[in-house]
Amino acid sequence: MRANTYRRTGLWLLIMWTVAVCLFEAFPQIDLWVTALFYTPKLGFTAGWLDPVLEYLRQRIWDLSVLLAVVSLVMVGLCAVLRRPLLRLTLRDWAWIMLSYLIGPVILVNGLFKAYSGRARPAEILPFGGEHLFTRAWQFADQCTSNCSFVSGEGAAVVILSLGLWLVGRRWCGARGQARATGWAWGLSVFVLLQRLVTGRHFLSDLTFAALISLTIAWALWGLLQNGGQRRAELTKAGQEPIRRPSPRA
């Protein structure tokens, strides 16, 4: 990724964070409005008739995400020992995928927010047949004791999965193949995020901030591992080039 592209990506992330925070802080009821679109009184969430199919596909995507996380951990060790790329991905590539999973979905999302936010899931609050109170995004509450709604763990993980598949497509495919692989990769994210929304498992803000957290962590790690590594390699190479002295004038 070129430096200009990297900076533009960071700017877009900052804009998305600003818009999302301002929107859900100013209008927290958006979460209730969107969730209500998929809820029918006495019947529950209207996607229930599709739930077995959606759940099966969601589980298989989750399995794929766990597989990529484990493979990236193994490949980091192998690349470090063998000192060469594996499956056309370098040590920095595998480390980027592994650390994105570790810092994003594992530590920040599941270790911090889901464990301590206390936000009940949509299907658990009073407007949608539950017994708990609605909690706005970024407000810590006592409506949930563990595995809470804010933010979505699977939403965060599937974004890293899509980024990992994008990188594989970038390393393995040409321009046309990479575009196709990128489309399929992000299709997985869209499917999982929508599935969590229409089945009453997460609010729109849960999914929005889960995706932003993963994207931001991956962006920061890319700058540290990829762009930073390329810059150091260029400086090292420049330092190893012999200094050419100008020939003396006649």
mmCIF file of C-alpha atoms in Angstrom:
data_model
loop_
_atom_site.group_PDB
_atom_site.id
_atom_site.type_symbol
_atom_site.label_atom_id
_atom_site.label_comp_id
_atom_site.label_asym_id
_atom_site.label_seq_id
_atom_site.Cartn_x
_atom_site.Cartn_y
_atom_site.Cartn_z
ATOM 1 C CA MET A 1 0.000 0.000 0.000
ATOM 2 C CA ARG A 2 1.453 3.314 -1.054
ATOM 3 C CA ALA A 3 1.970 6.035 1.530
ATOM 4 C CA ASN A 4 -0.674 8.308 -0.023
ATOM 5 C CA THR A 5 -3.222 5.483 -0.115
ATOM 6 C CA TYR A 6 -2.413 4.607 3.489
ATOM 7 C CA ARG A 7 -2.933 8.204 4.619
ATOM 8 C CA ARG A 8 -6.206 8.490 2.706
ATOM 9 C CA THR A 9 -7.423 5.274 4.317
ATOM 10 C CA GLY A 10 -6.602 6.684 7.743
ATOM 11 C CA LEU A 11 -8.481 9.888 6.906
ATOM 12 C CA TRP A 12 -11.551 7.927 5.830
ATOM 13 C CA LEU A 13 -11.416 5.907 9.045
ATOM 14 C CA LEU A 14 -11.284 9.114 11.075
ATOM 15 C CA ILE A 15 -14.288 10.474 9.188
ATOM 16 C CA MET A 16 -16.253 7.243 9.719
ATOM 17 C CA TRP A 17 -15.434 7.224 13.439
ATOM 18 C CA THR A 18 -16.509 10.856 13.783
ATOM 19 C CA VAL A 19 -19.781 10.335 11.916
ATOM 20 C CA ALA A 20 -20.614 7.106 13.779
ATOM 21 C CA VAL A 21 -19.887 8.503 17.252
ATOM 22 C CA CYS A 22 -21.798 11.724 16.617
ATOM 23 C CA LEU A 23 -24.739 9.886 15.051
ATOM 24 C CA PHE A 24 -25.256 7.325 17.815
ATOM 25 C CA GLU A 25 -24.584 9.862 20.567
ATOM 26 C CA ALA A 26 -27.057 12.378 19.149
ATOM 27 C CA PHE A 27 -29.685 9.811 18.126
ATOM 28 C CA PRO A 28 -29.317 6.645 20.253
ATOM 29 C CA GLN A 29 -32.863 5.618 19.296
ATOM 30 C CA ILE A 30 -31.543 4.689 15.842
ATOM 31 C CA ASP A 31 -30.636 1.311 17.310
ATOM 32 C CA LEU A 32 -34.254 0.736 18.344
ATOM 33 C CA TRP A 33 -35.680 2.004 15.058
ATOM 34 C CA VAL A 34 -33.495 -0.264 12.938
ATOM 35 C CA THR A 35 -34.040 -3.318 15.139
ATOM 36 C CA ALA A 36 -37.810 -2.756 15.057
ATOM 37 C CA LEU A 37 -37.758 -3.217 11.279
ATOM 38 C CA PHE A 38 -37.042 -6.917 11.798
ATOM 39 C CA TYR A 39 -39.319 -7.517 14.795
ATOM 40 C CA THR A 40 -43.007 -8.522 14.813
ATOM 41 C CA PRO A 41 -44.909 -8.514 18.121
ATOM 42 C CA LYS A 42 -45.879 -12.017 19.319
ATOM 43 C CA LEU A 43 -43.821 -13.534 16.483
ATOM 44 C CA GLY A 44 -40.389 -12.197 17.332
ATOM 45 C CA PHE A 45 -37.787 -11.381 14.748
ATOM 46 C CA THR A 46 -39.181 -11.933 11.269
ATOM 47 C CA ALA A 47 -36.024 -13.625 9.969
ATOM 48 C CA GLY A 48 -36.722 -16.531 12.305
ATOM 49 C CA TRP A 49 -38.025 -18.758 9.499
ATOM 50 C CA LEU A 50 -34.632 -18.433 7.822
ATOM 51 C CA ASP A 51 -32.699 -18.791 11.045
ATOM 52 C CA PRO A 52 -31.537 -22.436 10.573
ATOM 53 C CA VAL A 53 -30.013 -21.600 7.185
ATOM 54 C CA LEU A 54 -28.530 -18.303 8.339
ATOM 55 C CA GLU A 55 -27.179 -19.905 11.495
ATOM 56 C CA TYR A 56 -25.521 -22.744 9.571
ATOM 57 C CA LEU A 57 -23.791 -20.333 7.180
ATOM 58 C CA ARG A 58 -22.774 -18.086 10.078
ATOM 59 C CA GLN A 59 -21.194 -21.005 11.912
ATOM 60 C CA ARG A 60 -19.203 -22.068 8.851
ATOM 61 C CA ILE A 61 -17.887 -18.526 8.388
ATOM 62 C CA TRP A 62 -16.997 -18.450 12.083
ATOM 63 C CA ASP A 63 -15.101 -21.739 11.635
ATOM 64 C CA LEU A 64 -13.217 -20.219 8.710
ATOM 65 C CA SER A 65 -12.312 -17.183 10.819
ATOM 66 C CA VAL A 66 -11.007 -19.366 13.664
ATOM 67 C CA LEU A 67 -9.060 -21.444 11.151
ATOM 68 C CA LEU A 68 -7.383 -18.381 9.650
ATOM 69 C CA ALA A 69 -6.470 -17.094 13.126
ATOM 70 C CA VAL A 70 -4.862 -20.424 14.090
ATOM 71 C CA VAL A 71 -3.092 -20.797 10.727
ATOM 72 C CA SER A 72 -1.681 -17.271 10.981
ATOM 73 C CA LEU A 73 -0.262 -18.064 14.431
ATOM 74 C CA VAL A 74 1.412 -21.235 13.129
ATOM 75 C CA MET A 75 2.718 -19.505 10.012
ATOM 76 C CA VAL A 76 4.296 -16.695 12.020
ATOM 77 C CA GLY A 77 6.357 -19.269 13.885
ATOM 78 C CA LEU A 78 7.282 -21.205 10.735
ATOM 79 C CA CYS A 79 8.223 -18.096 8.764
ATOM 80 C CA ALA A 80 10.399 -16.890 11.638
ATOM 81 C CA VAL A 81 12.198 -20.236 11.827
ATOM 82 C CA LEU A 82 12.533 -20.899 8.089
ATOM 83 C CA ARG A 83 13.227 -17.236 7.255
ATOM 84 C CA ARG A 84 11.186 -17.317 4.055
ATOM 85 C CA PRO A 85 7.595 -16.654 2.906
ATOM 86 C CA LEU A 86 5.022 -19.434 3.139
ATOM 87 C CA LEU A 87 2.031 -19.725 0.794
ATOM 88 C CA ARG A 88 3.313 -16.510 -0.841
ATOM 89 C CA LEU A 89 2.778 -14.529 2.362
ATOM 90 C CA THR A 90 5.734 -13.080 4.242
ATOM 91 C CA LEU A 91 6.343 -13.055 7.974
ATOM 92 C CA ARG A 92 4.973 -9.513 8.112
ATOM 93 C CA ASP A 93 1.824 -10.619 6.257
ATOM 94 C CA TRP A 94 1.103 -13.469 8.674
ATOM 95 C CA ALA A 95 1.977 -11.286 11.673
ATOM 96 C CA TRP A 96 -0.453 -8.633 10.418
ATOM 97 C CA ILE A 97 -3.299 -11.144 10.278
ATOM 98 C CA MET A 98 -2.420 -12.736 13.633
ATOM 99 C CA LEU A 99 -2.021 -9.472 15.544
ATOM 100 C CA SER A 100 -5.179 -8.023 13.997
ATOM 101 C CA TYR A 101 -7.132 -10.967 15.413
ATOM 102 C CA LEU A 102 -5.348 -10.829 18.765
ATOM 103 C CA ILE A 103 -5.604 -7.107 19.465
ATOM 104 C CA GLY A 104 -9.026 -6.523 17.884
ATOM 105 C CA PRO A 105 -11.542 -9.379 18.386
ATOM 106 C CA VAL A 106 -9.705 -11.158 21.215
ATOM 107 C CA ILE A 107 -8.398 -8.418 23.524
ATOM 108 C CA LEU A 108 -10.407 -5.247 22.858
ATOM 109 C CA VAL A 109 -13.753 -6.695 21.772
ATOM 110 C CA ASN A 110 -14.196 -9.897 23.781
ATOM 111 C CA GLY A 111 -11.739 -9.156 26.564
ATOM 112 C CA LEU A 112 -12.906 -5.606 27.296
ATOM 113 C CA PHE A 113 -16.145 -4.403 25.708
ATOM 114 C CA LYS A 114 -18.233 -7.590 25.658
ATOM 115 C CA ALA A 115 -17.075 -8.528 29.142
ATOM 116 C CA TYR A 116 -17.767 -5.187 30.838
ATOM 117 C CA SER A 117 -20.193 -3.106 28.720
ATOM 118 C CA GLY A 118 -23.270 -4.623 30.398
ATOM 119 C CA ARG A 119 -25.422 -3.932 27.341
ATOM 120 C CA ALA A 120 -28.279 -6.407 26.807
ATOM 121 C CA ARG A 121 -28.869 -7.789 23.326
ATOM 122 C CA PRO A 122 -31.871 -6.573 21.280
ATOM 123 C CA ALA A 123 -33.906 -9.752 21.869
ATOM 124 C CA GLU A 124 -33.335 -9.354 25.637
ATOM 125 C CA ILE A 125 -34.760 -5.839 26.106
ATOM 126 C CA LEU A 126 -38.359 -4.847 26.873
ATOM 127 C CA PRO A 127 -39.379 -3.417 23.462
ATOM 128 C CA PHE A 128 -38.568 -6.746 21.797
ATOM 129 C CA GLY A 129 -39.988 -9.234 24.281
ATOM 130 C CA GLY A 130 -37.137 -9.325 26.793
ATOM 131 C CA GLU A 131 -36.821 -8.226 30.401
ATOM 132 C CA HIS A 132 -33.916 -5.770 30.345
ATOM 133 C CA LEU A 133 -33.544 -2.068 29.634
ATOM 134 C CA PHE A 134 -32.076 -0.538 26.506
ATOM 135 C CA THR A 135 -28.546 0.870 26.846
ATOM 136 C CA ARG A 136 -27.094 3.343 24.372
ATOM 137 C CA ALA A 137 -23.762 2.699 22.682
ATOM 138 C CA TRP A 138 -20.621 3.483 24.748
ATOM 139 C CA GLN A 139 -22.641 3.593 27.982
ATOM 140 C CA PHE A 140 -21.597 0.892 30.439
ATOM 141 C CA ALA A 141 -24.551 -0.595 32.310
ATOM 142 C CA ASP A 142 -25.662 -3.560 34.435
ATOM 143 C CA GLN A 143 -28.181 -5.167 32.060
ATOM 144 C CA CYS A 144 -25.856 -8.010 31.089
ATOM 145 C CA THR A 145 -23.248 -9.969 33.039
ATOM 146 C CA SER A 146 -21.201 -11.648 30.272
ATOM 147 C CA ASN A 147 -20.985 -12.005 26.488
ATOM 148 C CA CYS A 148 -22.873 -8.747 26.143
ATOM 149 C CA SER A 149 -24.123 -6.985 23.042
ATOM 150 C CA PHE A 150 -21.568 -4.170 22.736
ATOM 151 C CA VAL A 151 -19.673 -4.712 20.525
ATOM 152 C CA SER A 152 -20.155 -7.661 18.171
ATOM 153 C CA GLY A 153 -17.376 -10.229 18.533
ATOM 154 C CA GLU A 154 -18.280 -12.043 15.339
ATOM 155 C CA GLY A 155 -18.629 -8.748 13.516
ATOM 156 C CA ALA A 156 -15.105 -7.783 14.533
ATOM 157 C CA ALA A 157 -13.713 -11.213 13.629
ATOM 158 C CA VAL A 158 -15.347 -11.442 10.207
ATOM 159 C CA VAL A 159 -13.882 -8.061 9.228
ATOM 160 C CA ILE A 160 -10.395 -9.384 10.018
ATOM 161 C CA LEU A 161 -11.260 -12.539 8.048
ATOM 162 C CA SER A 162 -12.228 -10.401 5.056
ATOM 163 C CA LEU A 163 -9.011 -8.398 5.356
ATOM 164 C CA GLY A 164 -6.992 -11.614 5.523
ATOM 165 C CA LEU A 165 -8.708 -12.984 2.415
ATOM 166 C CA TRP A 166 -8.129 -9.636 0.695
ATOM 167 C CA LEU A 167 -4.415 -9.948 1.424
ATOM 168 C CA VAL A 168 -4.365 -13.520 0.100
ATOM 169 C CA GLY A 169 -6.058 -12.321 -3.071
ATOM 170 C CA ARG A 170 -3.530 -9.497 -3.339
ATOM 171 C CA ARG A 171 -0.584 -11.920 -3.068
ATOM 172 C CA TRP A 172 -2.024 -14.748 -5.190
ATOM 173 C CA CYS A 173 -4.167 -13.175 -7.910
ATOM 174 C CA GLY A 174 -3.793 -10.630 -10.650
ATOM 175 C CA ALA A 175 -5.763 -7.398 -10.776
ATOM 176 C CA ARG A 176 -8.983 -9.065 -11.992
ATOM 177 C CA GLY A 177 -8.671 -12.018 -9.646
ATOM 178 C CA GLN A 178 -7.880 -9.755 -6.723
ATOM 179 C CA ALA A 179 -10.999 -7.688 -7.308
ATOM 180 C CA ARG A 180 -13.130 -10.841 -7.417
ATOM 181 C CA ALA A 181 -11.516 -12.234 -4.269
ATOM 182 C CA THR A 182 -12.003 -8.899 -2.501
ATOM 183 C CA GLY A 183 -15.684 -8.880 -3.433
ATOM 184 C CA TRP A 184 -16.239 -12.374 -2.034
ATOM 185 C CA ALA A 185 -14.249 -11.533 1.103
ATOM 186 C CA TRP A 186 -16.307 -8.458 1.937
ATOM 187 C CA GLY A 187 -19.470 -10.342 1.042
ATOM 188 C CA LEU A 188 -18.766 -12.570 4.040
ATOM 189 C CA SER A 189 -18.622 -9.521 6.308
ATOM 190 C CA VAL A 190 -21.868 -8.095 4.955
ATOM 191 C CA PHE A 191 -23.650 -11.428 5.406
ATOM 192 C CA VAL A 192 -22.524 -11.950 9.013
ATOM 193 C CA LEU A 193 -23.241 -8.351 10.035
ATOM 194 C CA LEU A 194 -26.738 -8.495 8.545
ATOM 195 C CA GLN A 195 -27.408 -11.906 10.089
ATOM 196 C CA ARG A 196 -26.565 -10.602 13.562
ATOM 197 C CA LEU A 197 -28.836 -7.604 12.980
ATOM 198 C CA VAL A 198 -31.966 -9.269 11.562
ATOM 199 C CA THR A 199 -31.987 -12.087 14.131
ATOM 200 C CA GLY A 200 -31.940 -9.689 17.085
ATOM 201 C CA ARG A 201 -28.488 -10.616 18.309
ATOM 202 C CA HIS A 202 -26.903 -7.175 17.916
ATOM 203 C CA PHE A 203 -27.806 -3.528 17.463
ATOM 204 C CA LEU A 204 -26.654 -1.515 14.485
ATOM 205 C CA SER A 205 -24.160 0.357 16.688
ATOM 206 C CA ASP A 206 -22.685 -2.942 17.944
ATOM 207 C CA LEU A 207 -21.877 -3.932 14.383
ATOM 208 C CA THR A 208 -20.748 -0.485 13.253
ATOM 209 C CA PHE A 209 -18.209 -0.019 16.027
ATOM 210 C CA ALA A 210 -17.041 -3.645 15.859
ATOM 211 C CA ALA A 211 -16.161 -3.131 12.194
ATOM 212 C CA LEU A 212 -14.490 0.222 12.896
ATOM 213 C CA ILE A 213 -12.394 -1.219 15.721
ATOM 214 C CA SER A 214 -11.121 -4.058 13.520
ATOM 215 C CA LEU A 215 -10.455 -1.788 10.552
ATOM 216 C CA THR A 216 -8.573 0.717 12.720
ATOM 217 C CA ILE A 217 -6.433 -1.946 14.399
ATOM 218 C CA ALA A 218 -5.612 -3.498 11.020
ATOM 219 C CA TRP A 219 -4.792 -0.083 9.547
ATOM 220 C CA ALA A 220 -2.451 0.802 12.412
ATOM 221 C CA LEU A 221 -0.712 -2.584 12.251
ATOM 222 C CA TRP A 222 -0.299 -2.282 8.488
ATOM 223 C CA GLY A 223 1.536 0.981 8.963
ATOM 224 C CA LEU A 224 3.725 -0.562 11.642
ATOM 225 C CA LEU A 225 4.510 -3.899 9.968
ATOM 226 C CA GLN A 226 4.152 -3.333 6.241
ATOM 227 C CA ASN A 227 4.786 0.323 5.443
ATOM 228 C CA GLY A 228 7.270 0.662 8.293
ATOM 229 C CA GLY A 229 9.077 -2.505 7.224
ATOM 230 C CA GLN A 230 9.305 -1.351 3.619
ATOM 231 C CA ARG A 231 10.686 2.004 4.714
ATOM 232 C CA ARG A 232 13.346 0.361 6.887
ATOM 233 C CA ALA A 233 14.308 -1.948 4.013
ATOM 234 C CA GLU A 234 14.698 1.019 1.681
ATOM 235 C CA LEU A 235 16.896 2.849 4.185
ATOM 236 C CA THR A 236 19.004 -0.272 4.746
ATOM 237 C CA LYS A 237 19.439 -0.794 1.035
ATOM 238 C CA ALA A 238 20.375 2.847 0.544
ATOM 239 C CA GLY A 239 22.945 2.582 3.342
ATOM 240 C CA GLN A 240 24.535 -0.467 1.716
ATOM 241 C CA GLU A 241 24.972 1.126 -1.697
ATOM 242 C CA PRO A 242 28.539 2.265 -2.336
ATOM 243 C CA ILE A 243 29.114 5.974 -2.235
ATOM 244 C CA ARG A 244 30.126 7.229 -5.637
ATOM 245 C CA ARG A 245 32.672 9.978 -5.410
ATOM 246 C CA PRO A 246 32.774 12.528 -8.221
ATOM 247 C CA SER A 247 35.748 12.165 -10.501
ATOM 248 C CA PRO A 248 38.373 14.882 -10.042
ATOM 249 C CA ARG A 249 38.261 17.662 -12.576
ATOM 250 C CA ALA A 250 40.944 17.660 -15.204
#
